[in-house]
GROMACS .gro file of C-alpha atoms in nm:
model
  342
    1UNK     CA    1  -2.313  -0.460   1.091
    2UNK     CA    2  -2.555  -0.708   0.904
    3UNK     CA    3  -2.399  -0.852   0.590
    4UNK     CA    4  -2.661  -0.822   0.263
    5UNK     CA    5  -2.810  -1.169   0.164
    6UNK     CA    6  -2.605  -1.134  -0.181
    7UNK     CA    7  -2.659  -1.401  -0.419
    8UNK     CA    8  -2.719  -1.767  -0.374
    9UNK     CA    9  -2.718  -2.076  -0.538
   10UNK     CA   10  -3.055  -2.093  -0.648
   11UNK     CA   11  -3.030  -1.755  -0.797
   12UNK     CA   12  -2.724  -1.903  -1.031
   13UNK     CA   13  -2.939  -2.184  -1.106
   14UNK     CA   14  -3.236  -2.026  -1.216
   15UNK     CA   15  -2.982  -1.789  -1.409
   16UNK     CA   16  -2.843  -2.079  -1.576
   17UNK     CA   17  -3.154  -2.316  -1.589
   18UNK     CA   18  -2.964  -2.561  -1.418
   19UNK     CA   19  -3.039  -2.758  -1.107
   20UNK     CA   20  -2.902  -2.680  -0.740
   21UNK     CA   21  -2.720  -2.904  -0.807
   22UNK     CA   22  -2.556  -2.904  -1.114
   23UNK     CA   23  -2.446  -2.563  -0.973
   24UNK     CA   24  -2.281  -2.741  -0.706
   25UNK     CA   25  -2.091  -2.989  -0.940
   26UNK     CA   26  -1.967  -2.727  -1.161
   27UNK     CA   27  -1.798  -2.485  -0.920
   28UNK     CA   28  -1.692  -2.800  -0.717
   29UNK     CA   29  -1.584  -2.992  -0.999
   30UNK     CA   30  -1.728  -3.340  -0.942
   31UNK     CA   31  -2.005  -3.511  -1.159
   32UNK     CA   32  -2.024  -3.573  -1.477
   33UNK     CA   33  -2.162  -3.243  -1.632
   34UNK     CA   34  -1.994  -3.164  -1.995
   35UNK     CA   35  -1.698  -2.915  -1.996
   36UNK     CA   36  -1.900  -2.660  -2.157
   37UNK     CA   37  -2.229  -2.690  -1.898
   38UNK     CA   38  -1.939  -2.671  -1.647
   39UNK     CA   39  -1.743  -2.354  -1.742
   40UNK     CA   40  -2.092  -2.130  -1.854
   41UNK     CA   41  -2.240  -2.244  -1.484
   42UNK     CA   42  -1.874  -2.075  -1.370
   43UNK     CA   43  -1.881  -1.779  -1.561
   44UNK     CA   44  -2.231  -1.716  -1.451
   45UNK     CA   45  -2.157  -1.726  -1.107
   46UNK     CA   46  -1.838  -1.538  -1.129
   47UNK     CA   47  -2.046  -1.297  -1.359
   48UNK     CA   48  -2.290  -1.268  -1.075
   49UNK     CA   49  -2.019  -1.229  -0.756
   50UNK     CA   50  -2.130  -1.558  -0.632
   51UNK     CA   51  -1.819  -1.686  -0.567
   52UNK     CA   52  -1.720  -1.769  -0.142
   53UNK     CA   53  -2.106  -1.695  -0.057
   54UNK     CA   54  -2.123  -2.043  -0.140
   55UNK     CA   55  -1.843  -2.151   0.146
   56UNK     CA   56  -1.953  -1.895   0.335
   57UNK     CA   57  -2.323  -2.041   0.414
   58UNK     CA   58  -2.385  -2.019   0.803
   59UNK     CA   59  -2.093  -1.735   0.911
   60UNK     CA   60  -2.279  -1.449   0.734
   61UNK     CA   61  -2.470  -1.308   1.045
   62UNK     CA   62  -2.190  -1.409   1.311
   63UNK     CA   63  -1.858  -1.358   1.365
   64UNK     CA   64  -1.549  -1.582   1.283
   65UNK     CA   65  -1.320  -1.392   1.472
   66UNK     CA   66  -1.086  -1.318   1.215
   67UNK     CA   67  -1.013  -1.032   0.996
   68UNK     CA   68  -0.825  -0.975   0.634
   69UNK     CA   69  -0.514  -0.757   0.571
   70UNK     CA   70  -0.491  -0.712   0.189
   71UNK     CA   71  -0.172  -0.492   0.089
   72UNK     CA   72  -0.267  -0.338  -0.219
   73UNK     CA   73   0.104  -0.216  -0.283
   74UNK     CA   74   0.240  -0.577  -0.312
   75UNK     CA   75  -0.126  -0.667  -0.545
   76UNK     CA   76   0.033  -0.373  -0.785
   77UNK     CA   77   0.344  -0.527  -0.763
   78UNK     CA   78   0.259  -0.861  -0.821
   79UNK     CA   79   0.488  -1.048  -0.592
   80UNK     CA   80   0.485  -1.051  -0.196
   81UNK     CA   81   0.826  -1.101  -0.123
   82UNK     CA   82   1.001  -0.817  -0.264
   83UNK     CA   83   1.377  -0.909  -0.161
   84UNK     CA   84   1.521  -0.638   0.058
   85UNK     CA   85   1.188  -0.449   0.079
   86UNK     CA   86   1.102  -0.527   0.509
   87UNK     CA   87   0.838  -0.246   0.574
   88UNK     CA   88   0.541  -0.470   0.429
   89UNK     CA   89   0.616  -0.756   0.715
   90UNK     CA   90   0.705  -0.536   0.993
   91UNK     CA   91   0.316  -0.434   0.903
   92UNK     CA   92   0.188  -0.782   0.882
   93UNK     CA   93   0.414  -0.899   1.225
   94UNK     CA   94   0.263  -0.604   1.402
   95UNK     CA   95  -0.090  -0.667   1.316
   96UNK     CA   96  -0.113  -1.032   1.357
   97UNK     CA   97   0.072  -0.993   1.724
   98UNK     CA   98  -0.190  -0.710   1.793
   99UNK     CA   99  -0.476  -0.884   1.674
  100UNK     CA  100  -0.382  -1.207   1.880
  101UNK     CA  101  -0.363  -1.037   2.178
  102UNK     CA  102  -0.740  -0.893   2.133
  103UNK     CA  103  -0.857  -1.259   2.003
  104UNK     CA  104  -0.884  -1.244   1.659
  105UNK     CA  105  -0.702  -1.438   1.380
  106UNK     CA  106  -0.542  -1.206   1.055
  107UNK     CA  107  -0.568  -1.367   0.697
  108UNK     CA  108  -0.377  -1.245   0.477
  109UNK     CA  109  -0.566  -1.193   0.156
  110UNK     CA  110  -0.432  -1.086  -0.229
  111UNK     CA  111  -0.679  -0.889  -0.431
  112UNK     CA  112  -1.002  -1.083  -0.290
  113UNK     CA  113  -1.147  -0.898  -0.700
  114UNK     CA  114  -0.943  -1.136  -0.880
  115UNK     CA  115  -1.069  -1.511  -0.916
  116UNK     CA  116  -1.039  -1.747  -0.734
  117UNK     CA  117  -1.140  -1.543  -0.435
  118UNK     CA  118  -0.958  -1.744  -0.147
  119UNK     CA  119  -1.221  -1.948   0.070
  120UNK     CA  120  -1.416  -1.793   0.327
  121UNK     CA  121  -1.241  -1.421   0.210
  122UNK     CA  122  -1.571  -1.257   0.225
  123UNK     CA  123  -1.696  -1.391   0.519
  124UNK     CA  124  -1.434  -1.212   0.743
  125UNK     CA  125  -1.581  -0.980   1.008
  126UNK     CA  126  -1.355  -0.686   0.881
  127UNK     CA  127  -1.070  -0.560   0.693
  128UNK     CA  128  -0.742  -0.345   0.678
  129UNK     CA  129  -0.655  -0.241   0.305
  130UNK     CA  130  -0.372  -0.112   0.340
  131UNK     CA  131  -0.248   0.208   0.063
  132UNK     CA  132  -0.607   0.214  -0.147
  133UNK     CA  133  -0.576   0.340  -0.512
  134UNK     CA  134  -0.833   0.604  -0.669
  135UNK     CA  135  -1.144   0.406  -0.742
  136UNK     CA  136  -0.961   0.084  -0.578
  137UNK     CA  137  -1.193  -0.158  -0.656
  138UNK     CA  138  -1.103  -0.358  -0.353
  139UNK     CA  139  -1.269  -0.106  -0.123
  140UNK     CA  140  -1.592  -0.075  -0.428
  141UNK     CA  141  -1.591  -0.477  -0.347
  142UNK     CA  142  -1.612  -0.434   0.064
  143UNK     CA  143  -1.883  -0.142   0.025
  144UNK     CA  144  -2.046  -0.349  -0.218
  145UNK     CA  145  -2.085  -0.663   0.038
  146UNK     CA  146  -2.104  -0.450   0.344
  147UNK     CA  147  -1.807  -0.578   0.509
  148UNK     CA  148  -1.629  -0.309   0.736
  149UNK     CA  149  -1.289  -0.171   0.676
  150UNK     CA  150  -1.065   0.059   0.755
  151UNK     CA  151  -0.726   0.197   0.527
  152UNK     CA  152  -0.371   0.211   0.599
  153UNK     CA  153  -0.327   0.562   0.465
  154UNK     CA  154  -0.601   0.772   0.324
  155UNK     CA  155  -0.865   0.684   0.052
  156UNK     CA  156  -0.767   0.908  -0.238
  157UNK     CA  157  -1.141   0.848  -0.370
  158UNK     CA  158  -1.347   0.918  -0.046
  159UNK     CA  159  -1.265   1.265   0.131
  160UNK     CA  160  -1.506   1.225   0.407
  161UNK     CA  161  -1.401   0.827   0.471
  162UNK     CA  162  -1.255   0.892   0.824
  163UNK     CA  163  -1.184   0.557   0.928
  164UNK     CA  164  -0.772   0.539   0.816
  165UNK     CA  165  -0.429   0.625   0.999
  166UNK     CA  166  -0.087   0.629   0.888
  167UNK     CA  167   0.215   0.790   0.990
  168UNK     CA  168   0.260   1.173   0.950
  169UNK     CA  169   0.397   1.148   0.583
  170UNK     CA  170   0.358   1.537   0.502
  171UNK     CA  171   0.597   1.650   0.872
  172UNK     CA  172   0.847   1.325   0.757
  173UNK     CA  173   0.860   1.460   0.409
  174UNK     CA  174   0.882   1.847   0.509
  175UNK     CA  175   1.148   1.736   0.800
  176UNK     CA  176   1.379   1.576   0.534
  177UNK     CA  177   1.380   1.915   0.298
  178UNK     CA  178   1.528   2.118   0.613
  179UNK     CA  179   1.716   1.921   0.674
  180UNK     CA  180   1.847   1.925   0.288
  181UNK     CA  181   1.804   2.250   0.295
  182UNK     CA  182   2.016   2.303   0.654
  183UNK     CA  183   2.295   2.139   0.441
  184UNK     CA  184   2.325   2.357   0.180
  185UNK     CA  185   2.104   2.248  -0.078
  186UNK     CA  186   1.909   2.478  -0.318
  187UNK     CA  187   1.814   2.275  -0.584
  188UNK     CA  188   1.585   1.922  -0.436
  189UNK     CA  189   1.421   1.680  -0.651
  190UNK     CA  190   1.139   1.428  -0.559
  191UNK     CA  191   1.129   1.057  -0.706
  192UNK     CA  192   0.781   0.906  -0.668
  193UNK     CA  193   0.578   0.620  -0.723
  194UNK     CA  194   0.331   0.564  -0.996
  195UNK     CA  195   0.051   0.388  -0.794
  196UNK     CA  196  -0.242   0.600  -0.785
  197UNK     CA  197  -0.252   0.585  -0.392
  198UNK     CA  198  -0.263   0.867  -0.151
  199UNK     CA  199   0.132   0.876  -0.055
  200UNK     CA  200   0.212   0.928  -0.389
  201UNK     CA  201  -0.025   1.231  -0.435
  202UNK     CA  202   0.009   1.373  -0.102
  203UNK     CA  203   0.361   1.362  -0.114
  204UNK     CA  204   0.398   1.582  -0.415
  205UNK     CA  205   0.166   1.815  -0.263
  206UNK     CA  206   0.382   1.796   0.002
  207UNK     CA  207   0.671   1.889  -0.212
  208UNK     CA  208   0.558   2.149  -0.452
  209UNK     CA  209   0.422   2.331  -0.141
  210UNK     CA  210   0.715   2.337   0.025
  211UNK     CA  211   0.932   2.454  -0.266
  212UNK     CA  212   0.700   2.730  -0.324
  213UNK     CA  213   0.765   2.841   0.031
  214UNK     CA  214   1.140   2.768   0.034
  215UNK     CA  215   1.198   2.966  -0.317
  216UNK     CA  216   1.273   2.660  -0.511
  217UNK     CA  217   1.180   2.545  -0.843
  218UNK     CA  218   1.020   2.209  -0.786
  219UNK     CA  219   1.137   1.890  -1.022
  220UNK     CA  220   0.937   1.552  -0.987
  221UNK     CA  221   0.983   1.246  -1.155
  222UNK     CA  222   0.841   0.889  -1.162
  223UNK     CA  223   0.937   0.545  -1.138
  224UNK     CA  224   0.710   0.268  -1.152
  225UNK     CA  225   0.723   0.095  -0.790
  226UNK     CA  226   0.800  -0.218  -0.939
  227UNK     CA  227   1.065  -0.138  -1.131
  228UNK     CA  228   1.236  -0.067  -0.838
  229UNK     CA  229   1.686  -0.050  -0.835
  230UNK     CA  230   1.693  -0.039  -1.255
  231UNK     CA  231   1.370   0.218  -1.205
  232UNK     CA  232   1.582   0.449  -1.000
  233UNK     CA  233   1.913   0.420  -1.171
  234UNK     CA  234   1.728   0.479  -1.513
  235UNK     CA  235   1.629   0.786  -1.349
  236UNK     CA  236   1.933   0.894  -1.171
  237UNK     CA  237   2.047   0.940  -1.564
  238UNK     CA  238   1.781   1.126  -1.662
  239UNK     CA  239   1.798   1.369  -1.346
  240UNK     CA  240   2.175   1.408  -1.419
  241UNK     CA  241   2.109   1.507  -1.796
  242UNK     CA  242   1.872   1.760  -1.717
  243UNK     CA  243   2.051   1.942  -1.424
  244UNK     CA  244   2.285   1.745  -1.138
  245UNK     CA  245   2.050   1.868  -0.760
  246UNK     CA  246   2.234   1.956  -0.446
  247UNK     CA  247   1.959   1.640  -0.329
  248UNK     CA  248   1.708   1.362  -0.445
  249UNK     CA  249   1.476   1.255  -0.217
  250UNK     CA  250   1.307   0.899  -0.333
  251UNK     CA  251   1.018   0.727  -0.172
  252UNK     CA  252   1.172   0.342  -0.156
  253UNK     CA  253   1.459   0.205  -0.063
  254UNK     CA  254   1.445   0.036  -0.390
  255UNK     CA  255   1.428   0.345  -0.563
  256UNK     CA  256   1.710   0.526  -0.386
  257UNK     CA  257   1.947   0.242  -0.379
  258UNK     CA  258   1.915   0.262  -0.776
  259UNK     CA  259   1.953   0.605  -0.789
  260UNK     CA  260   2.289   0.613  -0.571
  261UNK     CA  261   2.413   0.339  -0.878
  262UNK     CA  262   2.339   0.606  -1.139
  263UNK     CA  263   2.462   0.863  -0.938
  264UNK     CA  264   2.816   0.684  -0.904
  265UNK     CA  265   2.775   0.584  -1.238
  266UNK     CA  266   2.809   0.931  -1.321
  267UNK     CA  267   3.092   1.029  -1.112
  268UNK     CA  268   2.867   1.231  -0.927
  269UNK     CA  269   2.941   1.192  -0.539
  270UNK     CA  270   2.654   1.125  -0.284
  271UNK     CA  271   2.723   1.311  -0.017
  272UNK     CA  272   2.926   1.576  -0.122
  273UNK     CA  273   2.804   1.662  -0.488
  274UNK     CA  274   2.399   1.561  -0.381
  275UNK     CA  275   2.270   1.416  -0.100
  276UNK     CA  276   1.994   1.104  -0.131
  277UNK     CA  277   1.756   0.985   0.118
  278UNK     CA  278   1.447   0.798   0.120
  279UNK     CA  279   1.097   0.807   0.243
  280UNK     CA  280   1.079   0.430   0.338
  281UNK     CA  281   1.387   0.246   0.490
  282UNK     CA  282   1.474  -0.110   0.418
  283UNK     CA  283   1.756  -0.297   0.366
  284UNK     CA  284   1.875  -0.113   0.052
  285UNK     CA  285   1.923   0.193   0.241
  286UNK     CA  286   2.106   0.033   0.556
  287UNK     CA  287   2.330  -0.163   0.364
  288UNK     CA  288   2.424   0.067   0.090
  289UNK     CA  289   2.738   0.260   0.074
  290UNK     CA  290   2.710   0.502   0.167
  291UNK     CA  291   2.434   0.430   0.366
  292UNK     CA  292   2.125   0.601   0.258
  293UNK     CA  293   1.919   0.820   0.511
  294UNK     CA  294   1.567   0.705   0.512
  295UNK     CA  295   1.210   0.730   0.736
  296UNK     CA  296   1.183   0.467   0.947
  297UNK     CA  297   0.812   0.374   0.998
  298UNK     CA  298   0.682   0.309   1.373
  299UNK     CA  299   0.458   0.006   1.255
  300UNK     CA  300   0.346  -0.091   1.590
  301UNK     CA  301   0.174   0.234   1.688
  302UNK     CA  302  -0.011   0.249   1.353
  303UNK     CA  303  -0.163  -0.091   1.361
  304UNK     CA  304  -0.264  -0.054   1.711
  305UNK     CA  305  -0.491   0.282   1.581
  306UNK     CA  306  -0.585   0.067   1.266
  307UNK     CA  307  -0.734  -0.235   1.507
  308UNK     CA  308  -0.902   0.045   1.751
  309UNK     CA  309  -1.054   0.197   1.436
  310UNK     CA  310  -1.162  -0.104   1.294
  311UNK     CA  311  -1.302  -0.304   1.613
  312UNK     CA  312  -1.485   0.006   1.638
  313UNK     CA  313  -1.627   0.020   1.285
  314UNK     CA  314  -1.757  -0.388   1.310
  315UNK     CA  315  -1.952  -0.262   1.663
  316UNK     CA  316  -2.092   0.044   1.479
  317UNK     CA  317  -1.939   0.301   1.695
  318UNK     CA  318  -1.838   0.631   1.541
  319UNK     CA  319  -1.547   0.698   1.389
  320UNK     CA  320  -1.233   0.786   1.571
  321UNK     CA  321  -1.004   0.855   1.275
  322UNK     CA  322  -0.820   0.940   1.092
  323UNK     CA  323  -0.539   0.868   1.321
  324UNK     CA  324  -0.183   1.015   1.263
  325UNK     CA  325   0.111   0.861   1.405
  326UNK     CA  326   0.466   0.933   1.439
  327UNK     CA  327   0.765   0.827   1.253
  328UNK     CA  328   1.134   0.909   1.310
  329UNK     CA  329   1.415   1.007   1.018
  330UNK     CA  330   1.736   0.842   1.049
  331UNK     CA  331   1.985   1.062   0.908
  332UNK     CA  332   2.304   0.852   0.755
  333UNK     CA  333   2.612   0.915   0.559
  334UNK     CA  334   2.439   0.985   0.190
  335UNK     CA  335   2.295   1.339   0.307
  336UNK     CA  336   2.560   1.403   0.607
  337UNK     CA  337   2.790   1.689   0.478
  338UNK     CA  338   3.062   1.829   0.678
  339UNK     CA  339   3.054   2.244   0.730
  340UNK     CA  340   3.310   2.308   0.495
  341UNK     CA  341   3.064   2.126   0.227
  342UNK     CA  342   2.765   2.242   0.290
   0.00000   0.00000   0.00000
């Protein structure tokens, strides 16, 4: 796929009415050009997206052999080492391993829209993003350069963009309601997220659907992703105020781990008064006690389809996708009722 010319350093010049360079100087910082020449050169460029085409002179029509991951979940939260939270670098181990074995290098990339754009980010031959928002302006910024991608999880903003896969979210979710359901329970809630990505909307559509089928009236709420444990057990309260659930389904670990504190807080017992599980297992749901029951994602198999998809995409072949992929749900002691409870 040819790359657009995009803007150079002559265009930023003329723009400016600056020499070469002078341009040069100011976005390397050597010379002796005032500190006021220097920053309006720099907020011309940045003004014009000129920033990396400059250190990316030469790879624009070949290939470097290496391709970005950019997690947009861990961009929303602003740190990318959540503690406890392992489902991000099972993603990351799995692609890099992957991606070795086929001869290509992974960079790992945070937002490549916010400045400074790491070196060489936008001369990549490809990219996963992985959990796009509506309008994610990461993808607007790959379209806009012509660099190929492909999505971990659908594009909420592009129905007909086929080149994604993920694990089967809607069976996971659906699986874990019958099995609440198998237990007894008659009264579910759903704890989401509040980034405007696809697993967040899906899943509710998931949910609503399912308790129109199943007879039950539906109750969502919302915690911010990263306000994570407090999130949840701020919630937990509210859920118990407005009517104590036979079960809670949350979509982190995080999440779920706080809710089982407000729960107990309450006196209210997980599993026997309402049973908890989670969408996304991590180490708050294995170590908690009791242990929560939570989906554990089969990273491997999903990167592999993401790599075929986008290998494809950078040759120009047709789309393959999307791909769905399996993921298992490990039932533990927070939603395991005996027969004489359920």
């Amino acid at each position: 796929m040819a790359r657009p010319k995009g803007v150079t350093i002559r265009d930023v010049a003329q723009r400016a009415g600056v020499s070469v360079a002078a341009v040069s100087m100011a976005l390397n910082d050597t010379g002796t050009l005032s500190a006021a020449t220097r920053l309006r050169i720099r907020a011309l460029a940045e003004e014009m997206d000129y920033q990396a085409d400059a250190l990316a002179r030469g790879l624009r029509r070949s290939s470097v052999g290496a391709i970005g991951l950019v997690i947009r979940s861990l961009d929303a939260l602003g740190e990318y080492a959540p503690r406890g939270v392992d489902v991000f670098t099972r993603y990351i181990g799995a692609i890099s391993a992957q991606a070795m074995d086929r001869g290509l290098s992974v960079m790992l990339v945070p937002d490549p829209t916010r400045r400074p754009t790491p070196p060489l980010a936008l001369s990549l031959d490809g990219y996963i993003v992985t959990m796009p928002h509506l309008d994610d302006p990461v993808v607007a910024l790959l379209e806009r350069r012509g660099i190929p991608y492909v999505t971990l999880g659908r594009d909420p903003s592009r129905p007909d963009f086929t080149d994604w896969a993920t694990e089967d979210d809607g069976a996971s979710f659906r699986r874990i309601y019958e099995h609440f359901a198998a237990s007894g329970a008659r009264s579910i809630v759903l704890l989401r997220g509040t980034d405007p990505n696809a697993w967040n909307i899906d899943s509710e559509a998931t949910y609503r659907s399912w308790c129109e089928s199943a007879g039950i009236t539906p109750r969502v709420y919302m915690s911010a992703e990263r306000a994570g444990e407090h999130g949840g057990e701020r919630v937990a309260h509210a859920i118990v105020d407005d009517a104590i659930p036979d079960a809670i389904l949350c979509h982190t670990g995080r999440q779920a781990a706080g809710v089982l504190a407000g729960l107990t807080a309450r006196g209210v017992a997980v599993p026997d008064r309402t049973m908890l599980a989670a969408a996304s297992d991590s180490e708050h749901t294995r170590h908690s006690r009791p242990a929560i029951s939570a989906v554990e994602l089969h990273a491997e198999e999903t990167t592999l389809a993401l790599l075929d998809l986008l290998q494809a995409r950078i040759a120009g072949e047709p789309s393959a996708g999307p791909v769905l992929t399996t993921c298992r749900f490990r039932v533990r002691a927070s939603s395991r009722r005996s027969q004489t409870n359920a």
